[in-house]
PDB file of C-alpha atoms in Angstrom:
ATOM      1  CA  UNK A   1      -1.359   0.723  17.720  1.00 41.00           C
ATOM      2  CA  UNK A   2      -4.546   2.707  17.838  1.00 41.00           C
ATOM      3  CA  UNK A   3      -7.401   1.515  19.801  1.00 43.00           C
ATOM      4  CA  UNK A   4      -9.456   0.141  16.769  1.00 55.00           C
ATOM      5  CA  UNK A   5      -8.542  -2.901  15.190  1.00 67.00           C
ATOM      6  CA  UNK A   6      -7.297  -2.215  11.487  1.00 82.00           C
ATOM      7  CA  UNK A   7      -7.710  -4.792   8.624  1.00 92.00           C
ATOM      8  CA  UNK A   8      -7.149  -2.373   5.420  1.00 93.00           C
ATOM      9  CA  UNK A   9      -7.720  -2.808   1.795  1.00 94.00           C
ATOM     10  CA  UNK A  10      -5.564  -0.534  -0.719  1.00 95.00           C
ATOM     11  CA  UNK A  11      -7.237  -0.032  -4.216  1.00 92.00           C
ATOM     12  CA  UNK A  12      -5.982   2.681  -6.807  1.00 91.00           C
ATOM     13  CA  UNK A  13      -8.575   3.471  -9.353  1.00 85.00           C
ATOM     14  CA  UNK A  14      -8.868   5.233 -12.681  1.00 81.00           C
ATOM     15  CA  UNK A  15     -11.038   8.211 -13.389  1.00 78.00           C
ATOM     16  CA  UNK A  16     -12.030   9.006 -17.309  1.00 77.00           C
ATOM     17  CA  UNK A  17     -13.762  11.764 -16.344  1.00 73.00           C
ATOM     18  CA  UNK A  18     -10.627  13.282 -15.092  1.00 72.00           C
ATOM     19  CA  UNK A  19      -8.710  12.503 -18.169  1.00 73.00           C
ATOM     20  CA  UNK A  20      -6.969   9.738 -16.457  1.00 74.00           C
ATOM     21  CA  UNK A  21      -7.245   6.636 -18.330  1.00 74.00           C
ATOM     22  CA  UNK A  22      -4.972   4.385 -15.774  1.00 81.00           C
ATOM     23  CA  UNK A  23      -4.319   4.740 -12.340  1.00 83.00           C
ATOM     24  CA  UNK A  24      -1.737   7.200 -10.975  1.00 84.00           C
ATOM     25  CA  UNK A  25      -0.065   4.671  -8.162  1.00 91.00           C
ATOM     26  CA  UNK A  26      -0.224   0.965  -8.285  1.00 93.00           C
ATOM     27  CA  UNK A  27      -2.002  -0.059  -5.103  1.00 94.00           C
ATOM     28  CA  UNK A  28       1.001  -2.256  -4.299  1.00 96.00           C
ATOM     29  CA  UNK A  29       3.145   1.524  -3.441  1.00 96.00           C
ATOM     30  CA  UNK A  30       0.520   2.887  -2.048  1.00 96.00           C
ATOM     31  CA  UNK A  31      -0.045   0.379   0.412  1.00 96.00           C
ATOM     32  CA  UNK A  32       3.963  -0.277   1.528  1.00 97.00           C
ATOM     33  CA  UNK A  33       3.396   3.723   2.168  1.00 97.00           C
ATOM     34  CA  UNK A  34       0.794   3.358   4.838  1.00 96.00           C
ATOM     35  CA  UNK A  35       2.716   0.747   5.842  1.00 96.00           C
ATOM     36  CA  UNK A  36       5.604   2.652   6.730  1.00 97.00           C
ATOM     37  CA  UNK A  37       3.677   5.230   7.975  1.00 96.00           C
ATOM     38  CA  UNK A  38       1.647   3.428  10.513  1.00 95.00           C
ATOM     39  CA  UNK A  39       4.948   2.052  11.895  1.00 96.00           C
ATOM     40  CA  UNK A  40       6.606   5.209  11.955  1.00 95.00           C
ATOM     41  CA  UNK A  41       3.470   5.912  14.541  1.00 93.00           C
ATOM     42  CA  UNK A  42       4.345   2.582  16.712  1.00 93.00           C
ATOM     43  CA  UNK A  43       2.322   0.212  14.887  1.00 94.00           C
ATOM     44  CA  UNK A  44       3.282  -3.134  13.903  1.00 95.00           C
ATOM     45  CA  UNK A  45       1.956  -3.489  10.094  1.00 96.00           C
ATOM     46  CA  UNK A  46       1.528  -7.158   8.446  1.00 97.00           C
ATOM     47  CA  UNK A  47       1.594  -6.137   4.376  1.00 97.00           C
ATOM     48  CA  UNK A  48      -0.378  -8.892   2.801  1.00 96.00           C
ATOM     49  CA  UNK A  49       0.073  -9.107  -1.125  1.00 95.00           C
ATOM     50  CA  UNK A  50      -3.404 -10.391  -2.560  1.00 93.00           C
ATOM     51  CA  UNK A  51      -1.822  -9.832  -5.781  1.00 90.00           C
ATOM     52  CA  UNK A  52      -3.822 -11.641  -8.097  1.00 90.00           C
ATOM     53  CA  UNK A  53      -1.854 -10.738 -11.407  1.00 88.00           C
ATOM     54  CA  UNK A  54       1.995 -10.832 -10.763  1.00 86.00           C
ATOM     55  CA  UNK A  55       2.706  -7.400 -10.367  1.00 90.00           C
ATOM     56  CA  UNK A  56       5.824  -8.382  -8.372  1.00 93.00           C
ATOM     57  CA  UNK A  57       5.878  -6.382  -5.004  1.00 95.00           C
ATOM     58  CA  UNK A  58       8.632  -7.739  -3.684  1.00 96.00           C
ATOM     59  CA  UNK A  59      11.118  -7.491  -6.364  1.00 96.00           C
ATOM     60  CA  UNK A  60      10.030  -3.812  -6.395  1.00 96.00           C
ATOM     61  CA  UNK A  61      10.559  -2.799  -3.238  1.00 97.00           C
ATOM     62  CA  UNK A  62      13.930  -5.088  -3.641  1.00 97.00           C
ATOM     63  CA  UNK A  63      15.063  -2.876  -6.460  1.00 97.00           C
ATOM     64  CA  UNK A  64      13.834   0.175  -4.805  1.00 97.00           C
ATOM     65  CA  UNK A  65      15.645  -0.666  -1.153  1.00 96.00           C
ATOM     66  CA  UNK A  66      18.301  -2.348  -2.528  1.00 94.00           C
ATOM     67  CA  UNK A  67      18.107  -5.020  -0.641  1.00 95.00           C
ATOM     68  CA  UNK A  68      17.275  -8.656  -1.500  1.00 92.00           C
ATOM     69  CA  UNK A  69      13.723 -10.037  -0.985  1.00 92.00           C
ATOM     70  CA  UNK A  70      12.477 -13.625  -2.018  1.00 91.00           C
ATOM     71  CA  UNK A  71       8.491 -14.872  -1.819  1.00 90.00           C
ATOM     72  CA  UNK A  72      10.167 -18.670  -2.464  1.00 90.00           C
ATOM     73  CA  UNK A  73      12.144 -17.883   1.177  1.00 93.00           C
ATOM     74  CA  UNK A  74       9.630 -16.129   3.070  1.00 94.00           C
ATOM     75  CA  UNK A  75       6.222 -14.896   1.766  1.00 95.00           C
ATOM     76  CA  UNK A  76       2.296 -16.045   0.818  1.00 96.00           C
ATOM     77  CA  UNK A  77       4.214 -19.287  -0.490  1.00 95.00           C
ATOM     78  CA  UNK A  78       5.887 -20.510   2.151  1.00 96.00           C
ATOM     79  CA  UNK A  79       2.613 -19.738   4.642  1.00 96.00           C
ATOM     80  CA  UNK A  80       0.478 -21.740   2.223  1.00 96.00           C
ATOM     81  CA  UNK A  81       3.176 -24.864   2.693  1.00 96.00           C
ATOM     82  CA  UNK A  82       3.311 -24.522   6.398  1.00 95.00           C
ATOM     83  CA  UNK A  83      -0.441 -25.712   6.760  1.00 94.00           C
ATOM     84  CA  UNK A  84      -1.022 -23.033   9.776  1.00 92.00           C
ATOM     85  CA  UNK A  85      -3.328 -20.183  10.454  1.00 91.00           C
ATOM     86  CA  UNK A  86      -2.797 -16.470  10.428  1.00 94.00           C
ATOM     87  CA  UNK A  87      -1.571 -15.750  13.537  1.00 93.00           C
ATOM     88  CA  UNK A  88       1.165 -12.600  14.176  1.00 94.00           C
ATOM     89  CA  UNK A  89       3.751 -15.720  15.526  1.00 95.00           C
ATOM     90  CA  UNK A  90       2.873 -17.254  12.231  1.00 96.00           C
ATOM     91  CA  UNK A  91       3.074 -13.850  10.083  1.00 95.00           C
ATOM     92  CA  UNK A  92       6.528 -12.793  11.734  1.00 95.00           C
ATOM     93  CA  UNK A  93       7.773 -16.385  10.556  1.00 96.00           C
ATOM     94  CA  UNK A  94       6.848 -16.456   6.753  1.00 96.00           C
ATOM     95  CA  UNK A  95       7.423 -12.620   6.129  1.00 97.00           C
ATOM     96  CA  UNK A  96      10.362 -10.177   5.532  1.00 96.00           C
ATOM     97  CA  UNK A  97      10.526  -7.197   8.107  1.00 96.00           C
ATOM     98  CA  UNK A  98      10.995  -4.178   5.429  1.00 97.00           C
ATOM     99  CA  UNK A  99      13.968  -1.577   6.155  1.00 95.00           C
ATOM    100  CA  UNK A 100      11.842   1.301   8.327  1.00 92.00           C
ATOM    101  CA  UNK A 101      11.144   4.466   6.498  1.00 87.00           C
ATOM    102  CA  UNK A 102      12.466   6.274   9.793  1.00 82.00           C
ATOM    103  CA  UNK A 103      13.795   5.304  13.445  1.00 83.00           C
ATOM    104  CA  UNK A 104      10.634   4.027  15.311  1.00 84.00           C
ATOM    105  CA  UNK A 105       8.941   1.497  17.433  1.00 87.00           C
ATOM    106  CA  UNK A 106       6.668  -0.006  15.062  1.00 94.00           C
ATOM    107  CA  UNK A 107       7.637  -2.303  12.069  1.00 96.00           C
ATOM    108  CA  UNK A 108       6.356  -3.492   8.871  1.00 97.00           C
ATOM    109  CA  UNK A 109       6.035  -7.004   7.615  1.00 97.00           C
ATOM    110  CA  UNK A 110       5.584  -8.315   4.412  1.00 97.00           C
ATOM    111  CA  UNK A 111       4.073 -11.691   3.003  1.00 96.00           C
ATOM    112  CA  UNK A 112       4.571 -11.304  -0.519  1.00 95.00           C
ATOM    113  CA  UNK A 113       3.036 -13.129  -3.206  1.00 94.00           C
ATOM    114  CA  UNK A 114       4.652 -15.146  -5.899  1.00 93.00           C
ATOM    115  CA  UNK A 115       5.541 -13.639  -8.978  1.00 88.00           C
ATOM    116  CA  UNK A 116       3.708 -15.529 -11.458  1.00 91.00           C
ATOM    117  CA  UNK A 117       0.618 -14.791 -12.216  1.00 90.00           C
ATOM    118  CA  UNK A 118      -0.490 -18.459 -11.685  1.00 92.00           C
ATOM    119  CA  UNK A 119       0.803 -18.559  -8.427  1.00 93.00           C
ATOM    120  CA  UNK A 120      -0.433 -15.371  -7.405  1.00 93.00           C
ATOM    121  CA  UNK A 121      -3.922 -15.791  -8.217  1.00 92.00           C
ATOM    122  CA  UNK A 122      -4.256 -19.065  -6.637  1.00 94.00           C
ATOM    123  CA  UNK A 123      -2.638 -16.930  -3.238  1.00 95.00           C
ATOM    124  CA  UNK A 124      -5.265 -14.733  -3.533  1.00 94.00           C
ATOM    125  CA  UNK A 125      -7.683 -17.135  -3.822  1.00 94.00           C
ATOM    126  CA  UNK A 126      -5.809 -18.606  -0.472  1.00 96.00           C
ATOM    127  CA  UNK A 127      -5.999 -15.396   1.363  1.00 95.00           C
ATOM    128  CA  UNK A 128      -9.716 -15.120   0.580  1.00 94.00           C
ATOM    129  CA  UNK A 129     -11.075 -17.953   1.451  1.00 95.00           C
ATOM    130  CA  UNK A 130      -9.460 -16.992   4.906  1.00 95.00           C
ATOM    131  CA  UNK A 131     -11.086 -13.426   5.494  1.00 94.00           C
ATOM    132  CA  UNK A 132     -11.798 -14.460   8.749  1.00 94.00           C
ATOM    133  CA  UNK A 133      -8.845 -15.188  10.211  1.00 95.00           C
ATOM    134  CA  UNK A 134      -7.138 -11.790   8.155  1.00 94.00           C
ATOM    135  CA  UNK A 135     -10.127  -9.889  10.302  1.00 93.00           C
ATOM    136  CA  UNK A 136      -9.122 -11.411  13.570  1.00 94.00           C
ATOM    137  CA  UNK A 137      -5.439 -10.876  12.780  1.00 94.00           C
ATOM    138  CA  UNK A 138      -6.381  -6.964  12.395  1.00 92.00           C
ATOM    139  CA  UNK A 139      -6.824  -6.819  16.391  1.00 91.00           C
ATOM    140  CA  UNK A 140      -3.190  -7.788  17.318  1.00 92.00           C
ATOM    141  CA  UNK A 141      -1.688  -6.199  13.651  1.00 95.00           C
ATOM    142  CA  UNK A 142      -2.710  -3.530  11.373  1.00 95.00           C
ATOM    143  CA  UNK A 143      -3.372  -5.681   8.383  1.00 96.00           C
ATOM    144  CA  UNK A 144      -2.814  -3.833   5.403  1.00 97.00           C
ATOM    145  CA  UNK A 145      -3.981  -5.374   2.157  1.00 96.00           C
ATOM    146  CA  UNK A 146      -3.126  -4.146  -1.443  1.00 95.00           C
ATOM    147  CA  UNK A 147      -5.791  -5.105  -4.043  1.00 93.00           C
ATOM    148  CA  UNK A 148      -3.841  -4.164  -7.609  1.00 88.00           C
ATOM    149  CA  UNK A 149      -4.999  -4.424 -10.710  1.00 78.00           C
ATOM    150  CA  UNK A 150      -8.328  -5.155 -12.041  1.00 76.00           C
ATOM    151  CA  UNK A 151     -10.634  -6.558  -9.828  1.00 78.00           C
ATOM    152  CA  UNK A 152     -10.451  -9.801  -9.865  1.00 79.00           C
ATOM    153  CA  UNK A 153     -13.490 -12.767  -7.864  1.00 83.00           C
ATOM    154  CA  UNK A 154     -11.089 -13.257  -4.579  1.00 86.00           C
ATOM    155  CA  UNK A 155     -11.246  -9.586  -4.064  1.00 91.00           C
ATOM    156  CA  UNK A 156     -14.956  -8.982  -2.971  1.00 91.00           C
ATOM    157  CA  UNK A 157     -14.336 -11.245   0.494  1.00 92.00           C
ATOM    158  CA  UNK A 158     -10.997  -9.501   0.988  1.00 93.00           C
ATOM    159  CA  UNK A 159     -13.027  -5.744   0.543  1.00 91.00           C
ATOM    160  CA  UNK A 160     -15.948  -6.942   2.864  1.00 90.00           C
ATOM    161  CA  UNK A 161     -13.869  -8.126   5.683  1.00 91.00           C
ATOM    162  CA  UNK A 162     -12.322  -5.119   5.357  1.00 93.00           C
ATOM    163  CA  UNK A 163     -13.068  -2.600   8.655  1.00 91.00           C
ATOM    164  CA  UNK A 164     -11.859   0.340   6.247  1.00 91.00           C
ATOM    165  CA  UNK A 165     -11.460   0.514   2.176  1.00 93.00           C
ATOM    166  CA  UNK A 166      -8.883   2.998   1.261  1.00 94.00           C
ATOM    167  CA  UNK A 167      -9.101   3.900  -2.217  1.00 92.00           C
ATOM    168  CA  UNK A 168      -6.745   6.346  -4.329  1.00 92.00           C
ATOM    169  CA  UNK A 169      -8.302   8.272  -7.509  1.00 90.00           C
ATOM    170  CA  UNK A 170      -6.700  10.382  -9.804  1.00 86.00           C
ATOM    171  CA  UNK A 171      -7.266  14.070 -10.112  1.00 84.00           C
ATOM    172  CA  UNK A 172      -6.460  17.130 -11.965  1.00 78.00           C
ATOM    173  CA  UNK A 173      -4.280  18.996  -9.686  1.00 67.00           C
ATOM    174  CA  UNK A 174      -5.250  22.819  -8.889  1.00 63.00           C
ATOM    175  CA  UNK A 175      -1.827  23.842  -8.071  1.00 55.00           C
ATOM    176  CA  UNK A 176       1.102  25.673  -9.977  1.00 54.00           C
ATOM    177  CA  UNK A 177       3.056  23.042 -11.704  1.00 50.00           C
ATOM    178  CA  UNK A 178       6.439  23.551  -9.827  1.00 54.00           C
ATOM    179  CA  UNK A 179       9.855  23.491 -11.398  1.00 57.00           C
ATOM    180  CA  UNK A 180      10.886  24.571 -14.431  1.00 55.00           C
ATOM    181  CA  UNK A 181       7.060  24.688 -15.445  1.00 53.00           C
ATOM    182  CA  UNK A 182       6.586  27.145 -13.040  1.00 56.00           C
ATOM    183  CA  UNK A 183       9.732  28.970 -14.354  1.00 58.00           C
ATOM    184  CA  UNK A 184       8.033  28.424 -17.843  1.00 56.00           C
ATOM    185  CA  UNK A 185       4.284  30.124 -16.646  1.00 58.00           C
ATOM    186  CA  UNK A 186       6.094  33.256 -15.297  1.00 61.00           C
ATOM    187  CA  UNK A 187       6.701  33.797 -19.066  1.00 59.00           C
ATOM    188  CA  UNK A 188       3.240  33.250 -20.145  1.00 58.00           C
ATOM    189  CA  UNK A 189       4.010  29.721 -21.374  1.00 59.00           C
ATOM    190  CA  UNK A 190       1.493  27.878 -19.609  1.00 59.00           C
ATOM    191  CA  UNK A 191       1.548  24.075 -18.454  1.00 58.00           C
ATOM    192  CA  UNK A 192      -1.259  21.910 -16.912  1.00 61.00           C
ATOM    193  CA  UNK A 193      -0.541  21.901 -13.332  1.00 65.00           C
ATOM    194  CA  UNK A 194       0.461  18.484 -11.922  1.00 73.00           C
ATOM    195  CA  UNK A 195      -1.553  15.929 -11.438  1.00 83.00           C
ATOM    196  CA  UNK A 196      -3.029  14.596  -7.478  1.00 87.00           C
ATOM    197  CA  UNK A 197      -3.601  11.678  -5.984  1.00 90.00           C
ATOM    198  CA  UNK A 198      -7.248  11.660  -3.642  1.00 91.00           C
ATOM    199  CA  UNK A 199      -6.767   9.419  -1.236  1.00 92.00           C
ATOM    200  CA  UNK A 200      -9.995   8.457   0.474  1.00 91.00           C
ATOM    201  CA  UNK A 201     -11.612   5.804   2.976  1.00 91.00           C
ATOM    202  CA  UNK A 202     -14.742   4.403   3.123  1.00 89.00           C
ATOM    203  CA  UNK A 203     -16.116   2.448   6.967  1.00 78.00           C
ATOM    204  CA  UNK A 204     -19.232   0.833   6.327  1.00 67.00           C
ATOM    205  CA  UNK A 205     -21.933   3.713   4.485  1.00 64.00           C
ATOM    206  CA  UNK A 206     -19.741   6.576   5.357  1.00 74.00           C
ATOM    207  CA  UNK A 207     -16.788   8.095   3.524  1.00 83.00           C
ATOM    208  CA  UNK A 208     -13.868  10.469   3.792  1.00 87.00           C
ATOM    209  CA  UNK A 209     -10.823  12.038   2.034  1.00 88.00           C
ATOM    210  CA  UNK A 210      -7.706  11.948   3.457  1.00 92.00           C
ATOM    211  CA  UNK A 211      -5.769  14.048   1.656  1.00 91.00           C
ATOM    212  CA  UNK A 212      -4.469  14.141  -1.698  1.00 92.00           C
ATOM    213  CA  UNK A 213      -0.872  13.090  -2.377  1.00 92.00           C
ATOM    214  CA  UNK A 214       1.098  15.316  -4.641  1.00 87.00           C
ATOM    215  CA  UNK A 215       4.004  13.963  -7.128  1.00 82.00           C
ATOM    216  CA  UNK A 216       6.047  11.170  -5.577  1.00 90.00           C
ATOM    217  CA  UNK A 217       8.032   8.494  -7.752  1.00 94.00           C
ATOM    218  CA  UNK A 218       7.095   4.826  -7.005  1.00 96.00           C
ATOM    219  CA  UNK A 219      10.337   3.804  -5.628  1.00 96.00           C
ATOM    220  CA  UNK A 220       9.255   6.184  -3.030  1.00 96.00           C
ATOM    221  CA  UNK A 221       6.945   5.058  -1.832  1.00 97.00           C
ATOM    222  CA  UNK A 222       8.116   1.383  -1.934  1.00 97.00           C
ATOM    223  CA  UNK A 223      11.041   2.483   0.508  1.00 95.00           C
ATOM    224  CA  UNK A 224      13.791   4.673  -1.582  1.00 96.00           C
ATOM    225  CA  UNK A 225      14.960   8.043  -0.444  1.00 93.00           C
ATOM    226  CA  UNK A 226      12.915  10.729  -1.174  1.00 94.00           C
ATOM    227  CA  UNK A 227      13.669  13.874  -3.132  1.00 92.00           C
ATOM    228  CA  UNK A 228      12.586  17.683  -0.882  1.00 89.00           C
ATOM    229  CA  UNK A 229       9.800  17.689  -3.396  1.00 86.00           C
ATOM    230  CA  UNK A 230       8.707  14.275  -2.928  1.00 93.00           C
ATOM    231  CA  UNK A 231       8.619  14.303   1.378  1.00 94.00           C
ATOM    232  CA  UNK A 232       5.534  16.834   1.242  1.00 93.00           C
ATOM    233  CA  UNK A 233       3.509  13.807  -0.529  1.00 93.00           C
ATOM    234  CA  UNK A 234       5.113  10.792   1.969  1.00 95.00           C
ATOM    235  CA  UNK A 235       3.921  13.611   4.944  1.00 95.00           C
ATOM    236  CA  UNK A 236       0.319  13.569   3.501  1.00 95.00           C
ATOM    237  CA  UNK A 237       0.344   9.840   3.480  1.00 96.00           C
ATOM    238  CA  UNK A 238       2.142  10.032   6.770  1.00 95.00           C
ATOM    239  CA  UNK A 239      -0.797  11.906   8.150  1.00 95.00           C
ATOM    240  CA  UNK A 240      -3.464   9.643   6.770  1.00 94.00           C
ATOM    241  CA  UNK A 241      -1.940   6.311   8.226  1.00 95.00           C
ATOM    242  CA  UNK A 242      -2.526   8.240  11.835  1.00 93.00           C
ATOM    243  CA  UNK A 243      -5.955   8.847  11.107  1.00 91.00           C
ATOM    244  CA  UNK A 244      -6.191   5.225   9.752  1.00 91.00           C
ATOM    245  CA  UNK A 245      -4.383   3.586  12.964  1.00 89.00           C
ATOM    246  CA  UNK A 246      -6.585   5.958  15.000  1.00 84.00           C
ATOM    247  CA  UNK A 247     -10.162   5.090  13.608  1.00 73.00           C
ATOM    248  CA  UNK A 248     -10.046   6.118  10.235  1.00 52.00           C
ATOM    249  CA  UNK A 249     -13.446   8.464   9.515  1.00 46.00           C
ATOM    250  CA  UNK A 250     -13.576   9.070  13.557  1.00 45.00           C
TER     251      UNK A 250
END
């Protein structure tokens, strides 16, 4: 892993002013793409789900992977019953190990939270009121922590422990809209281009853009194989888990 210690929040916003009413990519994807990426760079990545409204991470990246995965077996449940702290021998206990992106030394692990929404608020609630000891984790893991949905109270501990805030916003793409758009604007029969992702970091007072991630499916980014079109976006993200493992704004 880099040499600064990583304890990451993930939030995906909306942006009216860009026309976008709703968010582009649930936070949840976003963050099991760093994820991936950081561990295709070495690192050892421990997902934490402060999902606070059920938006079911695991069963989507279970669908999208094809593989089974179960917060009742292993996950934010189990952790709470087992009484212990948040150590790595602790995390590697209660979480799955997700199927790697790629061949590569690092891994990522995921505590998931429950499904309901009653359970996972109160595991959020858990999960803040132990900031802390997510903060200290962040020196022997890269703790990366999706925030999805509306904010919700046990959020604002989780963002301040936070040593960098990555935050995705929609935008109005700039480019050509590829495909058979593009086939369609050669003939005068213009379409809005497609639509970007910025994906941006903020360390303290100071802030920076990543990159912005063009069109990419959400089972992509929760672990499925990607379409040609769709590996030019998971190459941007890719790019800014390096940075993020590496310093982040440095």
């Amino acid at each position: 892993m880099g040499a600064a210690p990583v304890m990451m929040t993930v939030r995906s916003v909306a942006s009216p002013h860009e026309g976008f009413a709703q968010p582009l990519v649930e936070a949840g994807a976003l963050a099991v793409a760093l994820g991936h990426g950081m561990a295709a760079a070495g690192a050892h990545v421990a997902l934490i789900d402060a999902d606070a409204w059920g938006t079911r991470l695991a069963q989507r990246i279970a669908a999208a992977c094809r593989i089974e995965l179960s917060p009742a077996q292993r996950g934010l449940p189990t952790l709470i019953a087992a009484r212990c702290g948040l150590g790595p021998d602790t995390i590697r206990e209660h979480c799955w190990t997700l199927p790697p992106r790629r061949r590569s030394s690092g891994e990522v692990l995921l505590a998931a939270a429950p499904a309901h929404e009653a359970g996972a608020q109160f595991s959020a609630g858990w999960l803040a009121d132990r900031y802390g000891q997510l903060a200290a984790l962040g020196h022997r893991l890269a703790v990366v922590v999706p925030l999805p949905g509306a904010p919700a109270a046990p959020y604002g501990a989780l963002e301040a422990a936070a040593s960098v805030r990555v935050h995705a916003v929609a935008q109005r793409g700039t480019a050509a809209p590829g495909g058979l758009r593009g086939v369609l604007a050669a003939f005068g029969l213009n379409s809005p281009p497609d639509p970007v992702i910025g994906l941006g970091c903020a360390d303290g007072g100071d802030a920076a853009l990543l990159g912005r991630i063009g069109p990419a499916s959400e089972r992509v980014l929760l672990g499925a194989r990607p379409r040609r079109a769709e590996r030019i976006a998971l190459s941007t993200i890719d790019a800014a888990s390096r940075r993020l493992l590496a310093g982040g704004l440095r």
